[in-house]
Coordinates of C-alpha atoms and ligand atoms in Angstrom, one line a residue:
X1 CA -22.2 11.9 6.8
X2 CA -21.8 15.3 4.5
X3 CA -22.5 15.2 1.1
X4 CA -18.8 16.0 -0.1
X5 CA -16.4 13.1 -0.6
X6 CA -13.5 13.1 1.5
X7 CA -11.3 12.0 -2.1
X8 CA -11.3 14.6 -4.8
X9 CA -9.9 14.2 -8.2
X10 CA -9.0 17.4 -10.0
X11 CA -8.2 16.7 -14.2
X12 CA -7.1 20.4 -15.1
X13 CA -4.0 19.6 -15.4
X14 CA -4.9 16.7 -17.8
X15 CA -6.9 18.8 -20.1
X16 CA -4.7 19.2 -22.6
X17 CA -4.0 15.9 -23.3
X18 CA -7.2 13.8 -22.8
X19 CA -10.6 15.6 -23.4
X20 CA -13.7 15.0 -21.4
X21 CA -15.5 13.2 -24.4
X22 CA -12.9 10.6 -24.1
X23 CA -13.2 9.5 -20.9
X24 CA -16.8 9.7 -21.1
X25 CA -16.9 7.7 -24.3
X26 CA -15.9 4.5 -21.6
X27 CA -19.2 5.1 -20.2
X28 CA -20.9 1.5 -21.7
X29 CA -17.7 -0.6 -20.6
X30 CA -17.8 0.9 -17.0
X31 CA -21.6 0.3 -16.8
X32 CA -20.9 -3.4 -17.7
X33 CA -18.0 -3.5 -15.4
X34 CA -20.1 -2.1 -12.3
X35 CA -23.0 -4.3 -13.1
X36 CA -20.3 -7.3 -12.9
X37 CA -18.5 -6.3 -9.8
X38 CA -22.0 -5.8 -8.0
X39 CA -23.4 -9.5 -9.5
X40 CA -19.6 -10.8 -8.6
X41 CA -19.6 -11.6 -12.5
X42 CA -15.8 -11.4 -12.2
X43 CA -13.0 -13.6 -13.8
X44 CA -11.6 -16.1 -11.5
X45 CA -9.1 -14.9 -8.6
X46 CA -9.3 -14.0 -5.3
X47 CA -12.5 -12.7 -4.9
X48 CA -13.7 -9.0 -4.3
X49 CA -15.0 -9.3 -1.2
X50 CA -13.1 -6.1 -0.6
X51 CA -15.9 -4.1 -2.1
X52 CA -17.8 -4.8 0.4
X53 CA -15.5 -5.1 3.6
X54 CA -15.9 -1.6 5.2
X55 CA -19.6 -2.2 5.7
X56 CA -19.1 -6.0 6.7
X57 CA -16.5 -5.4 9.2
X58 CA -17.9 -2.5 10.7
X59 CA -21.1 -4.8 11.1
X60 CA -18.9 -7.9 12.3
X61 CA -17.7 -6.1 15.0
X62 CA -14.2 -5.1 16.2
X63 CA -14.4 -6.5 20.0
X64 CA -11.9 -9.4 19.1
X65 CA -9.4 -7.2 17.3
X66 CA -9.0 -4.5 19.8
X67 CA -8.9 -7.0 22.6
X68 CA -5.7 -8.5 20.7
X69 CA -4.3 -5.4 20.0
X70 CA -4.9 -4.2 23.8
X71 CA -3.0 -7.6 24.9
X72 CA 0.0 -6.5 22.5
X73 CA 0.3 -2.9 23.7
X74 CA 0.3 -4.4 27.7
X75 CA 3.0 -7.1 26.8
X76 CA 5.5 -5.4 24.1
X77 CA 7.7 -2.6 24.3
X78 CA 7.8 -3.4 20.5
X79 CA 5.8 -5.6 17.9
X80 CA 7.2 -7.0 14.9
X81 CA 4.6 -7.5 11.9
X82 CA 6.0 -10.6 9.5
X83 CA 4.3 -10.4 6.4
X84 CA 5.6 -9.7 2.6
X85 CA 3.6 -8.2 -0.4
X86 CA 0.0 -7.3 0.4
X87 CA 0.4 -9.0 3.6
X88 CA 2.3 -5.8 5.2
X89 CA 2.4 -3.0 2.8
X90 CA -0.7 -1.9 3.4
X91 CA -0.1 -2.0 7.2
X92 CA 3.1 0.0 6.6
X93 CA 1.4 2.5 4.5
X94 CA -1.3 3.4 7.0
X95 CA 1.3 3.3 10.1
X96 CA 3.6 6.1 8.2
X97 CA 0.3 7.8 7.3
X98 CA -1.1 8.0 10.6
X99 CA 2.2 8.1 12.8
X100 CA 4.7 10.5 13.4
X101 CA 8.0 10.4 10.9
X102 CA 9.9 9.2 14.1
X103 CA 7.7 7.2 15.9
X104 CA 9.6 4.8 16.7
X105 CA 12.3 7.0 18.1
X106 CA 9.9 8.9 20.7
X107 CA 9.4 7.9 24.6
X108 CA 7.0 5.4 25.2
X109 CA 4.4 7.5 26.8
X110 CA 4.2 9.9 23.8
X111 CA 4.0 6.9 21.5
X112 CA 1.0 5.5 23.5
X113 CA 1.8 1.8 21.8
X114 CA 4.6 -0.4 21.4
X115 CA 7.5 0.5 18.6
X116 CA 6.6 -1.0 15.1
X117 CA 9.0 -3.0 13.2
X118 CA 8.6 -5.1 9.6
X119 CA 10.1 -8.2 8.9
X120 CA 9.8 -10.9 6.2
X121 CA 9.7 -8.7 3.4
X122 CA 13.1 -10.0 2.4
X123 CA 15.7 -12.3 2.6
X124 CA 18.3 -10.1 3.7
X125 CA 20.5 -11.7 6.3
X126 CA 22.1 -8.2 7.6
X127 CA 18.9 -6.3 7.6
X128 CA 16.9 -9.5 9.7
X129 CA 20.4 -9.0 12.2
X130 CA 20.2 -5.4 12.3
X131 CA 16.6 -5.8 13.5
X132 CA 17.4 -8.7 16.5
X133 CA 20.0 -6.0 17.5
X134 CA 17.5 -3.3 17.8
X135 CA 14.8 -5.9 19.4
X136 CA 17.3 -7.0 22.3
X137 CA 16.6 -6.3 25.6
X138 CA 13.1 -5.6 24.4
X139 CA 9.5 -7.3 25.4
X140 CA 8.4 -8.2 21.9
X141 CA 5.2 -9.5 20.5
X142 CA 4.7 -11.1 16.5
X143 CA 2.6 -10.7 14.3
X144 CA 3.0 -13.3 11.5
X145 CA 0.8 -12.8 8.5
X146 CA 0.3 -14.6 5.6
X147 CA -2.5 -15.8 3.5
X148 CA -1.2 -18.8 1.9
X149 CA 0.7 -19.8 4.9
X150 CA 3.5 -20.8 2.8
X151 CA 5.3 -17.9 1.5
X152 CA 9.2 -18.3 2.2
X153 CA 9.9 -14.7 3.2
X154 CA 8.0 -14.6 6.0
X155 CA 8.1 -18.2 6.9
X156 CA 11.7 -18.1 7.1
X157 CA 11.7 -14.6 9.3
X158 CA 9.0 -16.3 11.5
X159 CA 11.4 -19.1 12.2
X160 CA 14.2 -16.8 13.0
X161 CA 12.3 -14.6 15.2
X162 CA 9.9 -17.2 17.0
X163 CA 13.4 -19.2 17.8
X164 CA 14.9 -16.1 19.1
X165 CA 12.1 -15.1 21.2
X166 CA 11.5 -18.9 22.5
X167 CA 15.1 -18.4 23.9
X168 CA 14.6 -15.1 25.7
X169 CA 11.2 -15.6 26.7
X170 CA 8.9 -18.3 29.4
X171 CA 7.2 -21.0 27.2
X172 CA 3.8 -19.8 28.9
X173 CA 4.4 -16.4 27.4
X174 CA 5.7 -17.1 24.6
X175 CA 2.3 -18.4 23.1
X176 CA 0.9 -15.2 24.2
X177 CA 3.1 -12.9 22.5
X178 CA 2.4 -14.7 18.7
X179 CA -0.2 -13.4 16.8
X180 CA -1.0 -15.1 13.8
X181 CA -3.2 -13.7 10.7
X182 CA -3.6 -16.8 7.9
X183 CA -6.3 -18.3 6.3
X184 CA -9.3 -19.8 8.1
X185 CA -8.5 -23.5 7.7
X186 CA -5.5 -23.6 5.0
X187 CA -1.4 -23.5 5.2
X188 CA 1.2 -24.5 7.2
X189 CA 0.8 -21.3 9.2
X190 CA -2.7 -22.1 10.5
X191 CA -1.5 -25.7 11.0
X192 CA 1.1 -24.4 13.3
X193 CA -1.2 -22.0 15.0
X194 CA -3.6 -24.7 15.8
X195 CA -0.9 -26.7 17.1
X196 CA 0.9 -24.2 19.3
X197 CA -2.3 -22.1 20.4
X198 CA -1.6 -19.4 18.9
X199 CA -4.2 -16.5 18.7
X200 CA -5.4 -16.3 15.5
X201 CA -7.0 -14.0 12.9
X202 CA -8.8 -14.6 9.7
X203 CA -7.8 -13.3 6.1
X204 CA -11.4 -13.5 4.1
X205 CA -11.1 -16.5 1.7
X206 CA -12.5 -13.8 -1.0
X207 CA -10.3 -10.6 -0.4
X208 CA -6.7 -10.9 -2.2
X209 CA -3.3 -9.6 -0.6
X210 CA -3.2 -6.5 -2.1
X211 CA -6.8 -5.7 -1.3
X212 CA -6.7 -6.7 2.5
X213 CA -5.4 -4.1 4.3
X214 CA -8.8 -3.4 5.8
X215 CA -9.0 -6.9 7.0
X216 CA -6.9 -8.2 10.3
X217 CA -3.4 -7.9 8.1
X218 CA -3.7 -4.3 8.6
X219 CA -6.2 -3.9 11.1
X220 CA -4.1 -6.0 14.3
X221 CA -1.1 -3.5 13.8
X222 CA -2.8 -0.7 13.2
X223 CA -4.8 -1.1 16.5
X224 CA -1.8 -2.0 18.3
X225 CA 0.0 1.0 17.6
X226 CA -3.1 3.2 18.4
X227 CA -4.4 3.8 14.8
X228 CA -8.2 4.5 14.8
X229 CA -9.2 1.7 12.9
X230 CA -12.9 2.3 13.4
X231 CA -12.4 5.6 11.8
X232 CA -10.4 4.2 9.0
X233 CA -13.3 1.8 8.7
X234 CA -15.6 4.3 8.4
X235 CA -13.7 6.5 5.7
X236 CA -13.7 3.6 3.6
X237 CA -17.4 2.8 4.4
X238 CA -17.8 6.3 3.1
X239 CA -16.5 5.6 -0.2
X240 CA -18.3 2.3 -0.4
X241 CA -21.4 4.5 -0.3
X242 CA -19.9 7.4 -1.9
X243 CA -19.0 5.0 -5.2
X244 CA -21.4 3.2 -5.6
X245 CA -22.8 4.9 -8.9
X246 CA -22.0 2.9 -12.5
X247 CA -22.1 6.7 -13.5
X248 CA -18.6 8.2 -14.8
X249 CA -19.6 11.7 -14.1
X250 CA -20.7 10.7 -10.5
X251 CA -17.8 7.8 -9.6
X252 CA -14.7 9.4 -9.4
X253 CA -13.0 5.7 -8.9
X254 CA -14.2 4.8 -12.5
X255 CA -13.4 8.6 -13.6
X256 CA -9.7 7.8 -12.8
X257 CA -9.8 4.4 -14.3
X258 CA -11.6 5.6 -17.2
X259 CA -8.9 8.2 -17.6
X260 CA -6.0 5.8 -17.1
X261 CA -7.5 3.9 -19.7
X262 CA -7.6 6.7 -22.7
X263 CA -3.8 8.0 -21.6
X264 CA -2.8 4.0 -22.1
X265 CA -4.2 4.1 -25.5
X266 CA -2.3 7.4 -26.0
X267 CA 1.2 5.2 -25.4
X268 CA 1.4 6.9 -22.0
X269 CA 2.7 3.3 -20.3
X270 CA 4.4 4.7 -17.1
X271 CA 2.5 6.3 -14.3
X272 CA 4.1 7.9 -11.3
X273 CA 2.8 8.4 -8.2
X274 CA 3.9 11.6 -6.6
X275 CA 3.6 12.6 -3.3
X276 CA 4.4 15.6 -1.4
X277 CA 4.9 14.2 2.0
X278 CA 7.7 11.8 3.1
X279 CA 5.0 10.1 5.3
X280 CA 3.2 8.8 2.1
X281 CA 6.2 6.7 0.9
X282 CA 5.2 3.7 2.1
X283 CA 1.5 4.7 0.9
X284 CA 3.2 4.5 -2.7
X285 CA 4.4 1.4 -2.1
X286 CA 0.8 -0.3 -1.1
X287 CA -0.4 1.9 -4.5
X288 CA 2.0 0.2 -6.7
X289 CA 1.9 -3.4 -5.9
X290 CA -2.1 -2.9 -6.0
X291 CA -1.7 -1.6 -9.6
X292 CA 1.3 -3.4 -10.8
X293 CA 0.3 -7.1 -9.2
X294 CA -3.6 -6.1 -10.3
X295 CA -2.7 -5.0 -14.3
X296 CA 0.7 -6.1 -15.3
X297 CA -0.2 -9.2 -17.3
X298 CA -1.1 -10.5 -20.6
X299 CA 1.7 -8.4 -21.5
X300 CA 0.0 -5.4 -21.0
X301 CA -0.7 -2.7 -17.7
X302 CA 0.6 0.6 -17.2
X303 CA 4.0 0.3 -15.2
X304 CA 3.6 2.0 -11.8
X305 CA 6.2 3.7 -10.4
X306 CA 6.6 6.7 -7.6
X307 CA 8.5 9.6 -6.5
X308 CA 8.7 11.7 -3.1
X309 CA 8.8 15.4 -4.2
X310 CA 10.0 17.8 -3.4
X311 CA 13.3 15.6 -3.2
X312 CA 13.0 13.9 -6.6
X313 CA 12.7 17.1 -8.1
X314 CA 16.5 16.9 -7.5
X315 CA 17.0 13.5 -9.3
X316 CA 14.2 12.5 -11.5
X317 CA 13.0 15.5 -11.9
X318 CA 14.7 16.0 -14.8
X319 CA 13.8 12.7 -16.5
X320 CA 10.2 13.6 -15.8
X321 CA 10.2 17.4 -17.3
X322 CA 12.4 16.2 -20.5
X323 CA 12.9 12.9 -20.9
X324 CA 10.9 10.3 -23.0
X325 CA 7.2 11.2 -23.1
X326 CA 5.7 7.6 -22.2
X327 CA 4.6 9.2 -18.5
X328 CA 1.8 10.8 -16.8
X329 CA 1.8 11.6 -13.1
X330 CA -1.1 11.3 -10.4
X331 CA -0.4 13.3 -7.5
X332 CA -1.6 12.2 -3.9
X333 CA -2.1 15.5 -2.1
X334 CA -2.9 16.1 1.4
X335 CA -4.5 19.6 2.2
X336 CA -4.3 19.8 5.7
X337 CA -0.9 19.2 7.0
X338 CA -0.9 17.6 10.7
X339 CA 2.0 19.9 12.1
X340 CA 3.3 22.9 10.4
X341 CA 6.3 25.6 10.9
X342 CA 6.0 29.3 10.1
X343 CA 9.3 30.6 8.1
X344 CA 10.8 33.4 10.7
X345 CA 11.8 36.8 9.6
X346 CA 15.7 36.9 10.0
X347 CA 17.3 40.2 8.5
X348 CA 20.8 39.2 9.9
X349 CA 21.2 36.7 7.4
X350 CA 21.2 37.2 3.9
X351 CA 20.2 33.9 2.6
X352 CA 17.8 35.3 0.1
X353 CA 14.6 34.2 1.9
X354 CA 13.2 37.2 3.5
X355 CA 10.2 37.0 0.7
X356 CA 8.8 33.9 2.3
X357 CA 9.2 35.3 6.0
X358 CA 6.0 34.5 8.0
X359 CA 4.9 31.7 5.2
X360 CA 3.8 28.4 7.0
X361 CA 6.1 25.4 5.2
X362 CA 3.3 23.9 3.8
X363 CA 2.0 26.5 1.7
X364 CA 5.7 26.9 0.3
X365 CA 5.1 22.9 -0.3
X366 CA 2.1 22.9 -1.7
X367 CA 3.3 26.4 -3.9
X368 CA 5.9 23.8 -5.2
X369 CA 3.5 21.1 -6.0
X370 CA 1.4 23.1 -8.1
X371 CA 4.4 24.8 -9.6
X372 CA 5.7 21.7 -10.9
X373 CA 2.1 20.1 -12.0
X374 CA 2.2 23.0 -14.2
X375 CA 5.7 22.8 -15.5
X376 CA 5.4 18.7 -16.0
X377 CA 2.0 19.3 -17.9
X378 CA 3.9 21.9 -20.1
X379 CA 6.4 19.6 -20.3
X380 CA 4.0 16.9 -22.1
X381 CA 3.5 15.0 -18.5
X382 CA -0.6 14.8 -18.1
X383 CA -1.2 15.2 -14.7
X384 CA -4.2 13.7 -12.8
X385 CA -4.8 15.5 -8.7
X386 CA -6.0 13.5 -6.1
X387 CA -6.9 15.4 -2.8
X388 CA -7.7 14.0 0.5
X389 CA -8.4 17.0 3.6
X390 CA -5.9 15.7 5.7
X391 CA -3.5 12.7 7.8
X392 CA -6.5 11.4 9.8
X393 CA -7.6 7.7 9.5
X394 CA -10.7 8.5 7.8
X395 CA -9.4 10.3 4.9
X396 CA -6.6 7.4 4.3
X397 CA -9.7 4.6 4.5
X398 CA -11.5 6.3 1.6
X399 CA -8.6 6.6 -0.3
X400 CA -7.9 3.2 0.4
X401 CA -11.4 2.1 -1.0
X402 CA -10.7 4.6 -4.3
X403 CA -7.9 3.2 -5.2
X404 CA -9.0 -0.6 -4.5
X405 CA -12.2 0.2 -6.5
X406 CA -10.3 2.4 -9.5
X407 CA -7.5 -0.4 -10.1
X408 CA -10.5 -3.2 -10.3
X409 CA -12.0 -1.3 -12.9
X410 CA -9.1 -0.1 -14.5
X411 CA -7.8 -4.0 -14.8
X412 CA -11.4 -5.0 -16.0
X413 CA -11.1 -1.8 -18.9
X414 CA -8.0 -3.4 -20.0
X415 CA -9.4 -6.5 -20.4
X416 CA -7.1 -8.2 -17.8
X417 CA -8.1 -10.1 -14.9
X418 CA -7.2 -7.9 -11.8
X419 CA -7.6 -10.3 -9.1
X420 CA -5.2 -12.9 -9.7
X421 CA -0.9 -13.0 -9.7
X422 CA -0.1 -15.8 -11.6
X423 CA 3.1 -14.1 -12.9
X424 CA 4.4 -14.1 -9.1
X425 CA 4.8 -18.1 -9.1
X426 CA 7.9 -18.1 -12.0
X427 CA 10.7 -17.0 -9.8
X428 CA 9.3 -19.1 -6.7
X429 CA 10.0 -22.1 -8.9
X430 CA 13.4 -21.2 -9.8
X431 CA 14.1 -20.2 -6.2
X432 CA 13.1 -23.7 -4.8
X433 CA 14.5 -25.7 -7.6
X434 CA 18.1 -23.8 -6.7
X435 CA 17.5 -24.0 -2.5
X436 CA 17.0 -27.9 -3.2
X437 CA 12.8 -28.1 -2.0
X438 CA 11.8 -31.4 -2.3
X439 CA 9.7 -32.1 -5.7
X440 CA 11.9 -29.4 -7.7
X441 CA 14.8 -32.2 -8.6
X442 CA 14.2 -32.1 -12.3
X443 CA 13.9 -28.3 -12.4
X444 CA 17.0 -28.1 -10.3
X445 CA 19.1 -29.8 -12.4
X446 CA 18.1 -28.2 -15.6
X447 CA 18.5 -24.5 -14.2
X448 CA 21.8 -25.2 -12.6
X449 CA 22.9 -26.5 -16.0
X450 CA 22.0 -23.4 -17.4
X451 CA 23.4 -21.1 -15.1
X452 CA 26.6 -22.7 -15.4
X453 CA 26.6 -22.7 -19.6
X454 CA 25.4 -19.1 -19.0
X455 CA 28.8 -18.7 -16.5
X456 CA 30.7 -20.1 -18.9
X457 CA 29.9 -18.4 -22.1
X458 CA 30.3 -15.1 -19.9
X459 CA 34.0 -15.8 -19.1
X460 CA 35.3 -16.5 -22.7
Ligands
PA5_1 O1 -1.5 -9.2 -3.3 C1 -0.7 -10.7 -2.9 O2 -1.7 -11.7 -3.3 C2 0.4 -11.3 -2.6 O3 1.1 -10.0 -2.9 C3 1.0 -11.5 -1.4 O4 -0.2 -10.7 -0.5 C4 2.2 -11.6 -0.9 O5 2.8 -12.7 -1.9 C5 2.4 -12.5 0.4 O6 1.1 -14.0 0.4 P1 1.0 -14.6 1.9 O7 0.0 -13.7 2.7 O8 0.1 -15.9 1.0 O9 2.0 -14.6 2.3

């Protein structure tokens, strides 16, 4: 392991907004939260098993996961991961980060693994019907992922997809095509898996959904499509080792958390994660869930948002440059592009681009990034730059861990519990009532009445 950490934090575009002394002044609070994390003395919630997950998982071995992944590759033309929130966002982020943009459209021998689709992350009949149409005629495996084993969206999709698959597969084969990732012993999904004899993988009790990408939640589907999960974990292990200090000068995850906290106290209530690679779109979704679900409670929190540049410079760019000044940006930059193109000379066409002839597209993209960061900082938007060397698994593993630790630290600094998600239940209670779930009868009568009264008032 070299001394240099894969993730770099650059605060040059922040200097006009937050002085070093401001984030350094948070050192006593950071030391305290670091000690509490190390002792496990944190608010009640899903736990902090993610803190030592890379070392724990690598020590425990990956044979069972790799064996299941090989079985999926052997059996399937397509794998469907059924899950929502933390039970799919990390897998999707890593899949899109590591694999080519049009992976599913590539020939099988080029892909080296099954096509990969995600379901159970919505309740849209049309989106699921469209997926079934794409799957028709293919050999399909399902990986249903739910820690609680009771979440409505994946449960509905699993029932529909399992029924669809059962109609097209011999019963003995069906069992081999279904892989379940869930709690060790609790929940309807665990019960069903045990009854049906599906192959199962466990989500550790002490790892919450949004911190679970490096458990079988992410690792199984990623291994199935040929992502190097060992390298992913080794990158995270590098972060686990490099981010073990309480010192803000050494630990960039804590520094990022402290800087966010300083910005929050200056009224910067919205953080925009900006990426210049379409392959990082789902990474931004993973990041938004991590911070949104961890910090948005007790009427506090920085609202996590995201943009894909340069695309969104032609839509949201105007707002970021000149709109209400309660924003800051965190740019995730990938230093080396996995592929490059050089703009060819072409003097026959006067498209005004000859000055760029011979320039790599990745260089042009990075100039746009630097130019935008300067412009946004000049326009009053503090900018933070996070750089990783490349789009290899190792870099991503380190980045996942960096943001997880930063998120936990940031939440604790803000005085909220970053390990629970009580607010997620509110819509579920109303939805169960409207759907007529047994046990919700009183609530059903109450909210149906409210909805009727609201509709009547609106039509007057
Ligand atoms: O981070 C979380 O805890 C949530 O986003 C969950 O992952 C999500 O609600 C899905 O829950 P489950 O895995 O229990 O189906």
